Amino acid sequence: MEWVLWAVPVALLCLGAPLYLCFLAGAVAGLIFVVDVPHTIAPQAIFGAADSFTLLAIPFFLFAGELMGRSGIADRLIKWSEALFGGVRGSLALATVGASVVFGAISGATVATVATVGRVMYPALRKNGYDEQFSLGLITATGSIDALIPPSILMVLYGVAAEQSVARLFIAGILPGLLLAGVQAAYVVWHARRHRVPVTGRVDVRHMARTTLDASWALAVPVIILGGIYLGVFTPTEAAGVAVVVGIVSAMFIYRDMRWATLWRIGVGSGKLTSQLLIVVGCAQLYAWLLTTLSVPQRLTEAVVALQLPPWGIMMALNVILLVVGMLVDPASATLVLTPLFAPLVKTAGVDLLHFGIILTTNLGLGTYTPPFATNIFTTQSLFNVPVSKIVPGLLPFIGLHLIALALITYIPWLSLVLVRGF
């Protein structure tokens, strides 16, 4: 009767049921028809999944991201990015990539970055000669950088599921995140030159100094987060709390562009987002616990070992599976369910679990803008009221670039592990 574990979630997913319900129904079906354990294990496992100090970082990072995005802090970051690339052909597109990197170092949620950066940059891109498909594709794809740039919510979830240090995962994601941003930046410059996009702005040291000073408190947030973690001053969870405090002080008392009523609405909205995510976390962890109890990871490892694939072949197979899953399931659910399944297999292939965490995060980051289930696409669609048919063509070059970055990250472990050594 083990087939019910797979049949029930897939059937519900095809019927359009929420993901948490798919996992919950599959787990309940397994508890009834497959395993002989007390059914009270279900609420215990769901509660235990959310009862984690590490996971406490998620609501703080979500709150910090919403705070930065809905106050003038995000606008200051974007203006700083524009000033940084002034005078370069393709400067607005470069500023979009740069703003996504900087905002990702605060938020950690790809959807928040697409909404925040896109709201400001899309009209500017269209006004300055970039075609609609490219602009929509750029806004949608660059949000995926945030899956790798620390602090990343996916890395927090992977750290919990794989029992790895979240702080070390954050450090490991820095170079891969910059690599992905770099290949995207190179492409947008090439695109601007090929299509002779007009040069906007110019190099102005005074303007750069003014925007840097104006955005100094916002720029301080990622420095405080990563510097505090790297120096051992506080844990990632504590760093998330510090990010919220800095964000509130900046928005309320330094920039003075937010009222208490707005802060309350942001808190309520972040609480709703947190509850939605933690429901998925609890149900997905219950489902993953059931698969582990039935020795599915061990059997999967034995089956792959029997094929006698070389390590590079195993990693290629896992990448293909992760890419397909990322197209169909949201990144948080995929991380929580697949990590316990793949961790034993990865160890067998001799791959460091920190390195695999970056590989998994890169794959699922691609899934955020790869149809049919792509949260970034849905965000862009609702933000600008455009059909998916106009968004997808502009994404194709970025998908190819993401796959190139994925291959480099997969087969050059140094990119993920060099900064972690000694930490």
mmCIF file with all atom_site columns, N, CA, C and O in Angstrom, residues 92-122:
data_model
loop_
_atom_site.group_PDB
_atom_site.id
_atom_site.type_symbol
_atom_site.label_atom_id
_atom_site.label_alt_id
_atom_site.label_comp_id
_atom_site.label_asym_id
_atom_site.label_entity_id
_atom_site.label_seq_id
_atom_site.pdbx_PDB_ins_code
_atom_site.Cartn_x
_atom_site.Cartn_y
_atom_site.Cartn_z
_atom_site.occupancy
_atom_site.B_iso_or_equiv
_atom_site.pdbx_formal_charge
_atom_site.auth_seq_id
_atom_site.auth_comp_id
_atom_site.auth_asym_id
_atom_site.auth_atom_id
_atom_site.pdbx_PDB_model_num
ATOM 1   N N  . LEU A 1 92  ? 20.806 50.767 -16.359 1.00 0.00 ? 92  LEU A N  1
ATOM 2   C CA . LEU A 1 92  ? 19.556 50.507 -15.650 1.00 0.00 ? 92  LEU A CA 1
ATOM 3   C C  . LEU A 1 92  ? 19.345 49.010 -15.422 1.00 0.00 ? 92  LEU A C  1
ATOM 4   O O  . LEU A 1 92  ? 18.886 48.592 -14.353 1.00 0.00 ? 92  LEU A O  1
ATOM 5   N N  . ALA A 1 93  ? 19.678 48.207 -16.425 1.00 0.00 ? 93  ALA A N  1
ATOM 6   C CA . ALA A 1 93  ? 19.560 46.760 -16.264 1.00 0.00 ? 93  ALA A CA 1
ATOM 7   C C  . ALA A 1 93  ? 20.574 46.261 -15.234 1.00 0.00 ? 93  ALA A C  1
ATOM 8   O O  . ALA A 1 93  ? 20.269 45.387 -14.419 1.00 0.00 ? 93  ALA A O  1
ATOM 9   N N  . LEU A 1 94  ? 21.781 46.819 -15.264 1.00 0.00 ? 94  LEU A N  1
ATOM 10  C CA . LEU A 1 94  ? 22.791 46.467 -14.258 1.00 0.00 ? 94  LEU A CA 1
ATOM 11  C C  . LEU A 1 94  ? 22.321 46.873 -12.861 1.00 0.00 ? 94  LEU A C  1
ATOM 12  O O  . LEU A 1 94  ? 22.512 46.131 -11.892 1.00 0.00 ? 94  LEU A O  1
ATOM 13  N N  . ALA A 1 95  ? 21.703 48.044 -12.778 1.00 0.00 ? 95  ALA A N  1
ATOM 14  C CA . ALA A 1 95  ? 21.198 48.497 -11.488 1.00 0.00 ? 95  ALA A CA 1
ATOM 15  C C  . ALA A 1 95  ? 20.102 47.570 -10.973 1.00 0.00 ? 95  ALA A C  1
ATOM 16  O O  . ALA A 1 95  ? 19.974 47.366 -9.760  1.00 0.00 ? 95  ALA A O  1
ATOM 17  N N  . THR A 1 96  ? 19.320 46.987 -11.873 1.00 0.00 ? 96  THR A N  1
ATOM 18  C CA . THR A 1 96  ? 18.287 46.030 -11.476 1.00 0.00 ? 96  THR A CA 1
ATOM 19  C C  . THR A 1 96  ? 18.918 44.791 -10.850 1.00 0.00 ? 96  THR A C  1
ATOM 20  O O  . THR A 1 96  ? 18.468 44.311 -9.801  1.00 0.00 ? 96  THR A O  1
ATOM 21  N N  . VAL A 1 97  ? 19.973 44.284 -11.489 1.00 0.00 ? 97  VAL A N  1
ATOM 22  C CA . VAL A 1 97  ? 20.683 43.132 -10.922 1.00 0.00 ? 97  VAL A CA 1
ATOM 23  C C  . VAL A 1 97  ? 21.306 43.503 -9.583  1.00 0.00 ? 97  VAL A C  1
ATOM 24  O O  . VAL A 1 97  ? 21.179 42.769 -8.590  1.00 0.00 ? 97  VAL A O  1
ATOM 25  N N  . GLY A 1 98  ? 21.956 44.664 -9.540  1.00 0.00 ? 98  GLY A N  1
ATOM 26  C CA . GLY A 1 98  ? 22.595 45.096 -8.298  1.00 0.00 ? 98  GLY A CA 1
ATOM 27  C C  . GLY A 1 98  ? 21.602 45.309 -7.175  1.00 0.00 ? 98  GLY A C  1
ATOM 28  O O  . GLY A 1 98  ? 21.850 44.926 -6.020  1.00 0.00 ? 98  GLY A O  1
ATOM 29  N N  . ALA A 1 99  ? 20.457 45.920 -7.488  1.00 0.00 ? 99  ALA A N  1
ATOM 30  C CA . ALA A 1 99  ? 19.437 46.151 -6.468  1.00 0.00 ? 99  ALA A CA 1
ATOM 31  C C  . ALA A 1 99  ? 18.891 44.832 -5.937  1.00 0.00 ? 99  ALA A C  1
ATOM 32  O O  . ALA A 1 99  ? 18.595 44.702 -4.740  1.00 0.00 ? 99  ALA A O  1
ATOM 33  N N  . SER A 1 100 ? 18.768 43.834 -6.808  1.00 0.00 ? 100 SER A N  1
ATOM 34  C CA . SER A 1 100 ? 18.290 42.517 -6.367  1.00 0.00 ? 100 SER A CA 1
ATOM 35  C C  . SER A 1 100 ? 19.281 41.867 -5.412  1.00 0.00 ? 100 SER A C  1
ATOM 36  O O  . SER A 1 100 ? 18.893 41.223 -4.437  1.00 0.00 ? 100 SER A O  1
ATOM 37  N N  . VAL A 1 101 ? 20.568 42.037 -5.695  1.00 0.00 ? 101 VAL A N  1
ATOM 38  C CA . VAL A 1 101 ? 21.597 41.485 -4.815  1.00 0.00 ? 101 VAL A CA 1
ATOM 39  C C  . VAL A 1 101 ? 21.545 42.160 -3.444  1.00 0.00 ? 101 VAL A C  1
ATOM 40  O O  . VAL A 1 101 ? 21.539 41.498 -2.397  1.00 0.00 ? 101 VAL A O  1
ATOM 41  N N  . VAL A 1 102 ? 21.489 43.493 -3.447  1.00 0.00 ? 102 VAL A N  1
ATOM 42  C CA . VAL A 1 102 ? 21.506 44.231 -2.182  1.00 0.00 ? 102 VAL A CA 1
ATOM 43  C C  . VAL A 1 102 ? 20.234 43.970 -1.384  1.00 0.00 ? 102 VAL A C  1
ATOM 44  O O  . VAL A 1 102 ? 20.283 43.725 -0.173  1.00 0.00 ? 102 VAL A O  1
ATOM 45  N N  . PHE A 1 103 ? 19.085 43.998 -2.066  1.00 0.00 ? 103 PHE A N  1
ATOM 46  C CA . PHE A 1 103 ? 17.838 43.752 -1.350  1.00 0.00 ? 103 PHE A CA 1
ATOM 47  C C  . PHE A 1 103 ? 17.767 42.302 -0.873  1.00 0.00 ? 103 PHE A C  1
ATOM 48  O O  . PHE A 1 103 ? 17.215 42.009 0.192   1.00 0.00 ? 103 PHE A O  1
ATOM 49  N N  . GLY A 1 104 ? 18.347 41.385 -1.657  1.00 0.00 ? 104 GLY A N  1
ATOM 50  C CA . GLY A 1 104 ? 18.383 39.987 -1.235  1.00 0.00 ? 104 GLY A CA 1
ATOM 51  C C  . GLY A 1 104 ? 19.216 39.778 0.009   1.00 0.00 ? 104 GLY A C  1
ATOM 52  O O  . GLY A 1 104 ? 18.983 38.840 0.770   1.00 0.00 ? 104 GLY A O  1
ATOM 53  N N  . ALA A 1 105 ? 20.192 40.663 0.224   1.00 0.00 ? 105 ALA A N  1
ATOM 54  C CA . ALA A 1 105 ? 21.013 40.565 1.425   1.00 0.00 ? 105 ALA A CA 1
ATOM 55  C C  . ALA A 1 105 ? 20.274 41.061 2.663   1.00 0.00 ? 105 ALA A C  1
ATOM 56  O O  . ALA A 1 105 ? 20.815 41.019 3.761   1.00 0.00 ? 105 ALA A O  1
ATOM 57  N N  . ILE A 1 106 ? 19.032 41.500 2.474   1.00 0.00 ? 106 ILE A N  1
ATOM 58  C CA . ILE A 1 106 ? 18.201 41.932 3.589   1.00 0.00 ? 106 ILE A CA 1
ATOM 59  C C  . ILE A 1 106 ? 17.000 41.021 3.762   1.00 0.00 ? 106 ILE A C  1
ATOM 60  O O  . ILE A 1 106 ? 16.644 40.622 4.861   1.00 0.00 ? 106 ILE A O  1
ATOM 61  N N  . SER A 1 107 ? 16.377 40.658 2.643   1.00 0.00 ? 107 SER A N  1
ATOM 62  C CA . SER A 1 107 ? 15.093 39.958 2.680   1.00 0.00 ? 107 SER A CA 1
ATOM 63  C C  . SER A 1 107 ? 15.225 38.443 2.705   1.00 0.00 ? 107 SER A C  1
ATOM 64  O O  . SER A 1 107 ? 14.737 37.786 3.601   1.00 0.00 ? 107 SER A O  1
ATOM 65  N N  . GLY A 1 108 ? 15.876 37.868 1.667   1.00 0.00 ? 108 GLY A N  1
ATOM 66  C CA . GLY A 1 108 ? 15.986 36.414 1.577   1.00 0.00 ? 108 GLY A CA 1
ATOM 67  C C  . GLY A 1 108 ? 14.792 35.756 0.925   1.00 0.00 ? 108 GLY A C  1
ATOM 68  O O  . GLY A 1 108 ? 14.730 34.531 0.822   1.00 0.00 ? 108 GLY A O  1
ATOM 69  N N  . ALA A 1 109 ? 13.795 36.540 0.465   1.00 0.00 ? 109 ALA A N  1
ATOM 70  C CA . ALA A 1 109 ? 12.604 35.998 -0.181  1.00 0.00 ? 109 ALA A CA 1
ATOM 71  C C  . ALA A 1 109 ? 12.552 36.515 -1.614  1.00 0.00 ? 109 ALA A C  1
ATOM 72  O O  . ALA A 1 109 ? 12.507 37.721 -1.846  1.00 0.00 ? 109 ALA A O  1
ATOM 73  N N  . THR A 1 110 ? 12.544 35.614 -2.601  1.00 0.00 ? 110 THR A N  1
ATOM 74  C CA . THR A 1 110 ? 12.610 36.019 -4.008  1.00 0.00 ? 110 THR A CA 1
ATOM 75  C C  . THR A 1 110 ? 11.393 36.834 -4.418  1.00 0.00 ? 110 THR A C  1
ATOM 76  O O  . THR A 1 110 ? 11.508 37.800 -5.172  1.00 0.00 ? 110 THR A O  1
ATOM 77  N N  . VAL A 1 111 ? 10.226 36.452 -3.937  1.00 0.00 ? 111 VAL A N  1
ATOM 78  C CA . VAL A 1 111 ? 9.002  37.160 -4.325  1.00 0.00 ? 111 VAL A CA 1
ATOM 79  C C  . VAL A 1 111 ? 9.037  38.611 -3.857  1.00 0.00 ? 111 VAL A C  1
ATOM 80  O O  . VAL A 1 111 ? 8.646  39.533 -4.586  1.00 0.00 ? 111 VAL A O  1
ATOM 81  N N  . ALA A 1 112 ? 9.527  38.834 -2.642  1.00 0.00 ? 112 ALA A N  1
ATOM 82  C CA . ALA A 1 112 ? 9.616  40.195 -2.111  1.00 0.00 ? 112 ALA A CA 1
ATOM 83  C C  . ALA A 1 112 ? 10.542 41.050 -2.971  1.00 0.00 ? 112 ALA A C  1
ATOM 84  O O  . ALA A 1 112 ? 10.270 42.235 -3.219  1.00 0.00 ? 112 ALA A O  1
ATOM 85  N N  . THR A 1 113 ? 11.623 40.470 -3.450  1.00 0.00 ? 113 THR A N  1
ATOM 86  C CA . THR A 1 113 ? 12.570 41.220 -4.280  1.00 0.00 ? 113 THR A CA 1
ATOM 87  C C  . THR A 1 113 ? 11.959 41.564 -5.630  1.00 0.00 ? 113 THR A C  1
ATOM 88  O O  . THR A 1 113 ? 12.111 42.688 -6.120  1.00 0.00 ? 113 THR A O  1
ATOM 89  N N  . VAL A 1 114 ? 11.280 40.600 -6.254  1.00 0.00 ? 114 VAL A N  1
ATOM 90  C CA . VAL A 1 114 ? 10.630 40.862 -7.544  1.00 0.00 ? 114 VAL A CA 1
ATOM 91  C C  . VAL A 1 114 ? 9.634  42.007 -7.406  1.00 0.00 ? 114 VAL A C  1
ATOM 92  O O  . VAL A 1 114 ? 9.592  42.928 -8.234  1.00 0.00 ? 114 VAL A O  1
ATOM 93  N N  . ALA A 1 115 ? 8.829  41.971 -6.349  1.00 0.00 ? 115 ALA A N  1
ATOM 94  C CA . ALA A 1 115 ? 7.814  43.008 -6.149  1.00 0.00 ? 115 ALA A CA 1
ATOM 95  C C  . ALA A 1 115 ? 8.444  44.361 -5.853  1.00 0.00 ? 115 ALA A C  1
ATOM 96  O O  . ALA A 1 115 ? 8.045  45.387 -6.422  1.00 0.00 ? 115 ALA A O  1
ATOM 97  N N  . THR A 1 116 ? 9.448  44.390 -4.984  1.00 0.00 ? 116 THR A N  1
ATOM 98  C CA . THR A 1 116 ? 10.044 45.661 -4.563  1.00 0.00 ? 116 THR A CA 1
ATOM 99  C C  . THR A 1 116 ? 10.870 46.298 -5.674  1.00 0.00 ? 116 THR A C  1
ATOM 100 O O  . THR A 1 116 ? 10.694 47.474 -6.007  1.00 0.00 ? 116 THR A O  1
ATOM 101 N N  . VAL A 1 117 ? 11.786 45.530 -6.255  1.00 0.00 ? 117 VAL A N  1
ATOM 102 C CA . VAL A 1 117 ? 12.649 46.061 -7.309  1.00 0.00 ? 117 VAL A CA 1
ATOM 103 C C  . VAL A 1 117 ? 11.850 46.315 -8.578  1.00 0.00 ? 117 VAL A C  1
ATOM 104 O O  . VAL A 1 117 ? 12.020 47.334 -9.253  1.00 0.00 ? 117 VAL A O  1
ATOM 105 N N  . GLY A 1 118 ? 10.965 45.383 -8.908  1.00 0.00 ? 118 GLY A N  1
ATOM 106 C CA . GLY A 1 118 ? 10.186 45.511 -10.139 1.00 0.00 ? 118 GLY A CA 1
ATOM 107 C C  . GLY A 1 118 ? 9.301  46.734 -10.156 1.00 0.00 ? 118 GLY A C  1
ATOM 108 O O  . GLY A 1 118 ? 9.159  47.409 -11.185 1.00 0.00 ? 118 GLY A O  1
ATOM 109 N N  . ARG A 1 119 ? 8.701  47.058 -9.024  1.00 0.00 ? 119 ARG A N  1
ATOM 110 C CA . ARG A 1 119 ? 7.787  48.200 -8.943  1.00 0.00 ? 119 ARG A CA 1
ATOM 111 C C  . ARG A 1 119 ? 8.500  49.505 -9.334  1.00 0.00 ? 119 ARG A C  1
ATOM 112 O O  . ARG A 1 119 ? 7.895  50.388 -9.941  1.00 0.00 ? 119 ARG A O  1
ATOM 113 N N  . VAL A 1 120 ? 9.774  49.600 -9.007  1.00 0.00 ? 120 VAL A N  1
ATOM 114 C CA . VAL A 1 120 ? 10.533 50.823 -9.308  1.00 0.00 ? 120 VAL A CA 1
ATOM 115 C C  . VAL A 1 120 ? 11.223 50.738 -10.668 1.00 0.00 ? 120 VAL A C  1
ATOM 116 O O  . VAL A 1 120 ? 11.191 51.689 -11.464 1.00 0.00 ? 120 VAL A O  1
ATOM 117 N N  . MET A 1 121 ? 11.832 49.594 -10.969 1.00 0.00 ? 121 MET A N  1
ATOM 118 C CA . MET A 1 121 ? 12.716 49.499 -12.125 1.00 0.00 ? 121 MET A CA 1
ATOM 119 C C  . MET A 1 121 ? 11.995 49.225 -13.436 1.00 0.00 ? 121 MET A C  1
ATOM 120 O O  . MET A 1 121 ? 12.466 49.658 -14.497 1.00 0.00 ? 121 MET A O  1
ATOM 121 N N  . TYR A 1 122 ? 10.875 48.522 -13.415 1.00 0.00 ? 122 TYR A N  1
ATOM 122 C CA . TYR A 1 122 ? 10.217 48.182 -14.682 1.00 0.00 ? 122 TYR A CA 1
ATOM 123 C C  . TYR A 1 122 ? 9.796  49.427 -15.468 1.00 0.00 ? 122 TYR A C  1
ATOM 124 O O  . TYR A 1 122 ? 10.102 49.536 -16.674 1.00 0.00 ? 122 TYR A O  1
#
